[in-house]
XYZ file of C-alpha atoms in Angstrom:
384
model
C -137.066 31.416 -8.429
C -139.876 32.831 -9.569
C -142.729 31.724 -10.744
C -143.646 32.516 -14.524
C -147.127 33.757 -14.542
C -149.241 34.186 -18.483
C -150.232 36.694 -18.805
C -151.371 39.209 -21.527
C -150.623 43.169 -21.344
C -152.365 46.226 -20.654
C -153.204 48.810 -22.715
C -155.225 50.840 -21.348
C -158.386 49.115 -19.948
C -158.497 46.472 -22.633
C -156.642 43.597 -22.769
C -154.230 41.887 -25.789
C -151.749 39.577 -26.262
C -148.575 41.443 -27.770
C -146.122 38.623 -28.435
C -142.701 41.205 -27.658
C -144.054 41.826 -23.570
C -145.109 38.025 -22.662
C -141.746 36.838 -20.057
C -139.197 35.683 -21.855
C -137.818 32.715 -22.851
C -141.911 31.431 -23.762
C -142.840 28.171 -22.944
C -145.772 26.976 -24.500
C -147.950 23.941 -25.109
C -147.739 22.738 -28.765
C -150.824 22.603 -31.217
C -151.005 18.879 -31.223
C -154.214 17.231 -34.001
C -155.850 14.158 -31.899
C -154.604 15.637 -28.376
C -154.828 19.175 -27.280
C -158.367 19.980 -27.019
C -160.959 21.690 -24.719
C -160.001 19.116 -21.712
C -156.548 18.891 -22.634
C -156.011 22.172 -22.764
C -157.761 23.468 -19.552
C -155.067 20.600 -17.738
C -152.522 21.532 -18.999
C -153.237 25.252 -18.025
C -154.495 24.283 -14.241
C -151.397 22.540 -13.358
C -148.331 23.184 -15.927
C -149.636 27.377 -16.255
C -147.961 27.361 -20.471
C -147.447 30.333 -20.977
C -149.379 30.771 -24.510
C -151.776 27.400 -25.709
C -152.911 26.875 -29.060
C -155.968 25.350 -30.258
C -155.884 21.747 -32.565
C -155.997 23.066 -36.077
C -159.372 23.662 -38.246
C -159.689 23.955 -41.119
C -160.377 27.492 -42.901
C -162.560 25.201 -45.999
C -165.237 24.421 -42.928
C -166.449 27.776 -42.851
C -169.454 27.987 -45.722
C -170.233 24.501 -44.979
C -172.145 24.623 -42.332
C -170.285 22.656 -40.305
C -172.152 22.009 -36.981
C -169.132 20.654 -35.112
C -166.936 23.470 -35.717
C -167.603 26.007 -32.819
C -167.560 23.126 -30.070
C -163.380 22.517 -31.631
C -163.420 26.006 -30.897
C -163.917 26.125 -28.086
C -162.397 26.987 -24.294
C -163.044 28.508 -20.819
C -160.982 32.327 -20.135
C -159.251 29.963 -17.667
C -156.777 29.381 -20.917
C -156.010 32.432 -21.733
C -153.983 33.466 -23.818
C -155.200 31.401 -26.557
C -154.624 30.818 -29.949
C -156.593 29.203 -32.473
C -154.788 26.673 -35.290
C -156.144 27.274 -38.744
C -155.070 25.776 -41.630
C -156.288 25.853 -46.006
C -154.823 26.893 -48.838
C -156.670 29.432 -50.026
C -156.671 33.486 -48.545
C -159.870 34.565 -48.816
C -161.165 31.689 -46.456
C -158.559 31.984 -44.194
C -159.755 36.666 -44.572
C -163.347 35.476 -43.512
C -162.308 32.779 -40.500
C -159.996 35.342 -39.468
C -163.535 37.724 -38.745
C -164.819 34.248 -36.810
C -162.283 33.708 -34.792
C -162.002 37.897 -33.497
C -165.899 37.035 -33.090
C -164.966 34.321 -31.490
C -162.547 35.549 -28.363
C -159.463 34.219 -29.411
C -156.051 36.535 -28.024
C -154.520 35.133 -32.048
C -154.373 33.251 -34.414
C -152.035 30.850 -36.063
C -151.230 29.630 -39.127
C -150.325 26.048 -39.597
C -148.290 25.155 -42.388
C -145.885 22.874 -40.442
C -148.588 19.477 -40.591
C -147.360 16.904 -42.643
C -150.155 14.466 -42.944
C -150.676 13.315 -47.094
C -154.641 14.870 -46.515
C -153.277 17.958 -46.774
C -150.568 18.187 -47.671
C -151.345 17.208 -51.767
C -154.365 19.474 -50.896
C -151.608 21.990 -51.073
C -152.022 22.610 -47.045
C -150.155 22.382 -43.974
C -146.115 22.027 -44.966
C -147.264 21.586 -48.129
C -147.650 26.011 -47.801
C -143.393 25.469 -47.695
C -143.465 24.411 -51.817
C -146.054 28.111 -52.616
C -143.652 31.062 -50.885
C -145.668 33.479 -52.513
C -148.951 31.881 -50.808
C -148.385 31.307 -47.394
C -147.168 35.251 -47.604
C -150.704 36.204 -49.202
C -152.543 33.635 -47.054
C -151.063 35.086 -43.866
C -151.806 38.746 -44.993
C -155.156 37.450 -45.474
C -155.595 36.915 -41.954
C -153.976 39.929 -40.984
C -156.243 41.853 -43.504
C -159.535 39.878 -41.788
C -158.217 40.685 -38.240
C -157.751 44.264 -39.516
C -162.161 44.542 -40.742
C -162.959 43.033 -37.561
C -161.444 45.352 -35.719
C -162.444 48.357 -38.079
C -166.398 47.051 -37.786
C -167.290 43.419 -39.359
C -169.095 41.112 -37.787
C -169.911 37.153 -38.380
C -172.738 38.874 -40.767
C -170.412 39.913 -42.631
C -169.080 37.235 -43.592
C -170.179 35.361 -47.180
C -172.082 32.269 -47.046
C -172.124 31.654 -43.599
C -175.603 29.686 -42.476
C -177.419 30.932 -40.260
C -177.429 28.799 -37.606
C -173.366 28.696 -37.080
C -174.178 33.191 -36.526
C -176.057 32.695 -33.903
C -173.807 30.642 -31.653
C -171.497 32.751 -32.486
C -173.100 35.920 -31.672
C -174.513 34.261 -29.042
C -170.854 32.925 -27.354
C -169.803 36.490 -28.152
C -172.122 37.498 -25.531
C -170.745 35.503 -23.204
C -167.106 36.838 -23.298
C -165.900 39.162 -19.938
C -165.806 42.877 -21.494
C -162.502 43.490 -22.243
C -162.805 40.357 -24.857
C -165.797 41.883 -27.209
C -163.200 44.825 -27.637
C -161.803 45.149 -31.443
C -158.188 44.811 -29.142
C -155.352 44.008 -31.663
C -154.671 40.336 -32.186
C -151.935 38.961 -33.082
C -151.509 36.848 -36.521
C -148.826 33.455 -36.199
C -147.162 30.773 -37.842
C -145.806 27.472 -36.612
C -144.239 25.734 -39.857
C -141.074 23.201 -39.867
C -137.373 23.898 -41.222
C -138.541 22.236 -44.873
C -140.105 20.023 -47.458
C -137.820 17.518 -48.828
C -134.570 19.169 -47.660
C -133.296 21.697 -44.642
C -133.896 25.568 -45.645
C -134.846 27.040 -42.848
C -133.004 30.281 -44.071
C -134.421 31.074 -47.369
C -138.162 29.820 -46.436
C -138.364 31.678 -43.210
C -136.628 34.827 -44.540
C -140.051 34.544 -47.148
C -142.508 34.317 -44.255
C -140.819 37.226 -42.669
C -141.346 39.655 -45.887
C -145.580 39.109 -44.374
C -144.727 40.281 -40.671
C -146.268 37.490 -38.723
C -146.373 38.141 -35.148
C -144.074 35.289 -34.255
C -143.107 31.773 -35.826
C -143.000 28.469 -33.861
C -140.413 26.376 -35.392
C -140.941 22.249 -34.939
C -137.225 21.263 -36.430
C -137.543 18.293 -38.144
C -138.630 18.593 -42.369
C -142.418 17.867 -44.389
C -140.402 14.353 -45.053
C -139.177 13.434 -42.259
C -142.896 13.984 -40.415
C -141.560 12.637 -36.665
C -138.702 10.679 -37.280
C -135.713 12.006 -36.327
C -134.501 14.138 -33.876
C -135.155 17.884 -34.297
C -133.072 19.364 -35.724
C -131.998 22.451 -33.594
C -129.186 24.144 -35.481
C -131.644 25.019 -38.273
C -133.938 26.415 -36.348
C -130.876 28.875 -34.542
C -130.487 29.934 -38.181
C -134.531 30.370 -38.888
C -133.727 32.947 -35.416
C -130.308 34.568 -36.575
C -132.248 34.990 -40.276
C -135.409 36.527 -37.455
C -132.915 38.868 -35.548
C -133.343 42.850 -35.940
C -137.382 42.167 -37.130
C -140.176 42.288 -34.751
C -141.102 38.742 -35.906
C -140.067 36.659 -32.219
C -138.859 32.912 -33.190
C -139.593 30.079 -31.190
C -138.827 26.499 -31.714
C -139.798 22.723 -31.227
C -139.377 19.706 -30.985
C -138.245 16.932 -28.552
C -137.639 18.677 -25.667
C -138.728 17.139 -22.112
C -138.350 19.298 -18.940
C -138.636 22.866 -18.210
C -134.691 23.456 -17.891
C -133.795 22.095 -21.016
C -135.959 23.921 -22.799
C -134.559 27.374 -21.084
C -131.904 25.848 -22.468
C -132.855 25.246 -25.329
C -133.877 28.304 -25.709
C -130.254 30.143 -25.245
C -128.671 28.213 -27.243
C -130.201 28.921 -30.725
C -130.800 32.689 -29.471
C -134.376 32.060 -29.514
C -138.307 34.375 -28.044
C -139.162 30.700 -26.073
C -140.033 27.103 -26.725
C -143.019 25.367 -28.010
C -143.423 21.133 -25.579
C -145.647 19.428 -27.761
C -145.348 15.728 -26.297
C -143.004 16.174 -23.734
C -146.135 17.576 -22.090
C -148.689 14.347 -22.807
C -149.423 12.728 -18.933
C -146.879 15.845 -17.547
C -148.185 18.919 -17.492
C -146.018 20.199 -14.581
C -143.519 19.739 -17.407
C -143.515 23.635 -17.623
C -142.787 24.067 -14.190
C -139.025 24.035 -12.561
C -140.110 22.584 -9.373
C -141.458 19.533 -11.699
C -139.182 16.941 -10.440
C -139.515 18.680 -6.257
C -143.875 18.174 -7.297
C -144.100 14.831 -8.028
C -141.491 13.901 -5.081
C -143.480 15.225 -2.470
C -146.723 13.878 -4.138
C -146.301 10.626 -6.266
C -149.640 10.365 -6.740
C -150.164 13.493 -8.059
C -150.355 13.090 -12.117
C -152.525 9.993 -11.564
C -155.071 12.435 -9.606
C -154.870 14.772 -12.148
C -155.230 11.714 -15.286
C -158.696 10.792 -13.000
C -159.265 14.976 -13.316
C -158.441 14.911 -17.355
C -161.409 11.611 -18.257
C -164.052 13.106 -15.886
C -163.733 16.439 -17.148
C -163.117 14.729 -20.809
C -166.732 13.372 -20.260
C -168.599 16.869 -18.949
C -167.016 18.938 -22.268
C -166.227 16.115 -25.070
C -168.105 12.384 -24.383
C -170.792 13.309 -22.215
C -172.210 9.805 -21.904
C -171.447 8.717 -25.631
C -168.337 5.822 -25.021
C -167.026 6.144 -28.415
C -166.006 9.316 -27.711
C -164.017 8.714 -24.948
C -161.594 7.264 -26.872
C -159.210 10.527 -27.910
C -159.337 10.355 -23.950
C -157.464 6.285 -24.012
C -153.970 7.692 -24.982
C -154.086 10.560 -22.559
C -154.111 7.749 -19.906
C -151.600 5.155 -21.046
C -150.103 8.665 -21.309
C -150.682 9.631 -17.609
C -149.296 5.501 -16.408
C -145.765 6.537 -16.877
C -142.587 5.847 -14.876
C -143.006 3.599 -12.192
C -143.415 0.208 -11.467
C -146.282 -1.270 -12.682
C -147.380 1.169 -14.442
C -147.461 -1.189 -18.227
C -150.229 -3.493 -16.509
C -151.679 -0.287 -15.216
C -151.930 1.713 -18.840
C -153.164 -1.042 -20.295
C -156.235 -1.463 -18.078
C -156.602 3.016 -18.312
C -156.652 2.253 -22.619
C -159.026 0.067 -22.935
C -161.803 2.224 -20.600
C -165.277 3.827 -21.661
C -166.057 6.546 -19.211
C -164.241 8.064 -16.193
C -165.984 6.029 -13.659
C -163.838 2.836 -14.682
C -160.668 5.033 -15.207
C -161.733 6.057 -11.126
C -162.422 2.466 -10.481
C -159.401 1.373 -11.850
C -157.406 4.377 -10.376
C -158.819 3.660 -6.842
C -156.837 1.365 -5.335
C -153.958 3.467 -5.606
C -155.973 6.784 -4.934
C -157.054 4.867 -1.840
C -154.288 4.179 0.019
C -151.987 5.781 1.817
C -150.463 7.827 -0.340
C -147.578 5.436 -0.639
C -147.117 4.813 -4.467
C -144.067 2.094 -3.868
C -146.484 -0.597 -1.922
C -149.354 -0.111 -3.957
C -147.506 -0.786 -7.248
C -145.437 -3.874 -5.379
C -149.230 -5.733 -4.982
C -149.617 -5.353 -8.804
C -149.445 -8.536 -11.274
C -146.799 -8.190 -13.966
C -148.589 -9.115 -17.211
């Protein structure tokens, strides 16, 4: 089987993301708050090569309040392309100006979160709360699209009302470091990630309303807001969303409970989808996007532990930077990597107490420094 490639579409001398021309079915890394940070995306892209990656969602309200951490949360490197910035909120005008900023930062796409079930988000009418206000949801998509057009017609961060000077300076500095092709005022598609409904499944009517705003793509998580992440994802409803969108230029991707490459391929074919986003199934296993994942791990049983150590080092270099409390988000990743082998639970309990990459390396040294024979090494670990 030919390896899938993650590519941008070439138009003349300009690179831009065209959802229609991505290899299909599209297999992407789903955005997950508190998970898909800079280090995670880099590792997933390096070893899994998902066709798309998204940032964690960022509130559009942060634009005018002078949030110093805003650009840190929107940090990416060139290896992650095509990379999509995900944003959320409930005020269309803020989406318009956030779109200008994201275009200035060189993102390949902008995604609007209409699926977050967190009470603090939903109660403000954002995230999955927008399922109950389809007219506002449409206005938000169109405002974001208008922001992209404003940027393509020459708007810059200097045009964003109330944007603090320090953010203007940071955006301009980052823009100067972009490759020339990504400084061009190229098309930036706007997409949506949502759920099948609020209290009950209502994919047909909800997706039909979103389609009126003509987003480039809609990724549909197969649970309602009230389900949060409980129960099984309803792929029949995701399939219904695909039926509604058939004949439009909007692509439909499914999301929920996908744990392997073949599972993703099968679901895309079964439900008539343009692609699938893998979320929790990729945690601790970036190889999930590869058709030969089992062979790779079988040939090198220590591969995922080596990736875990590389991930920890990158997290420390780019996120925690000598501040042990900032290393804490890495612990859950380490726990996900340490599974599926004899003694994994013991190692996992140790790894989730680490506060630095050096501590992780010390714990993994008996394994990674061995002769590559995984089972004998793990057989020596006490089972508590």
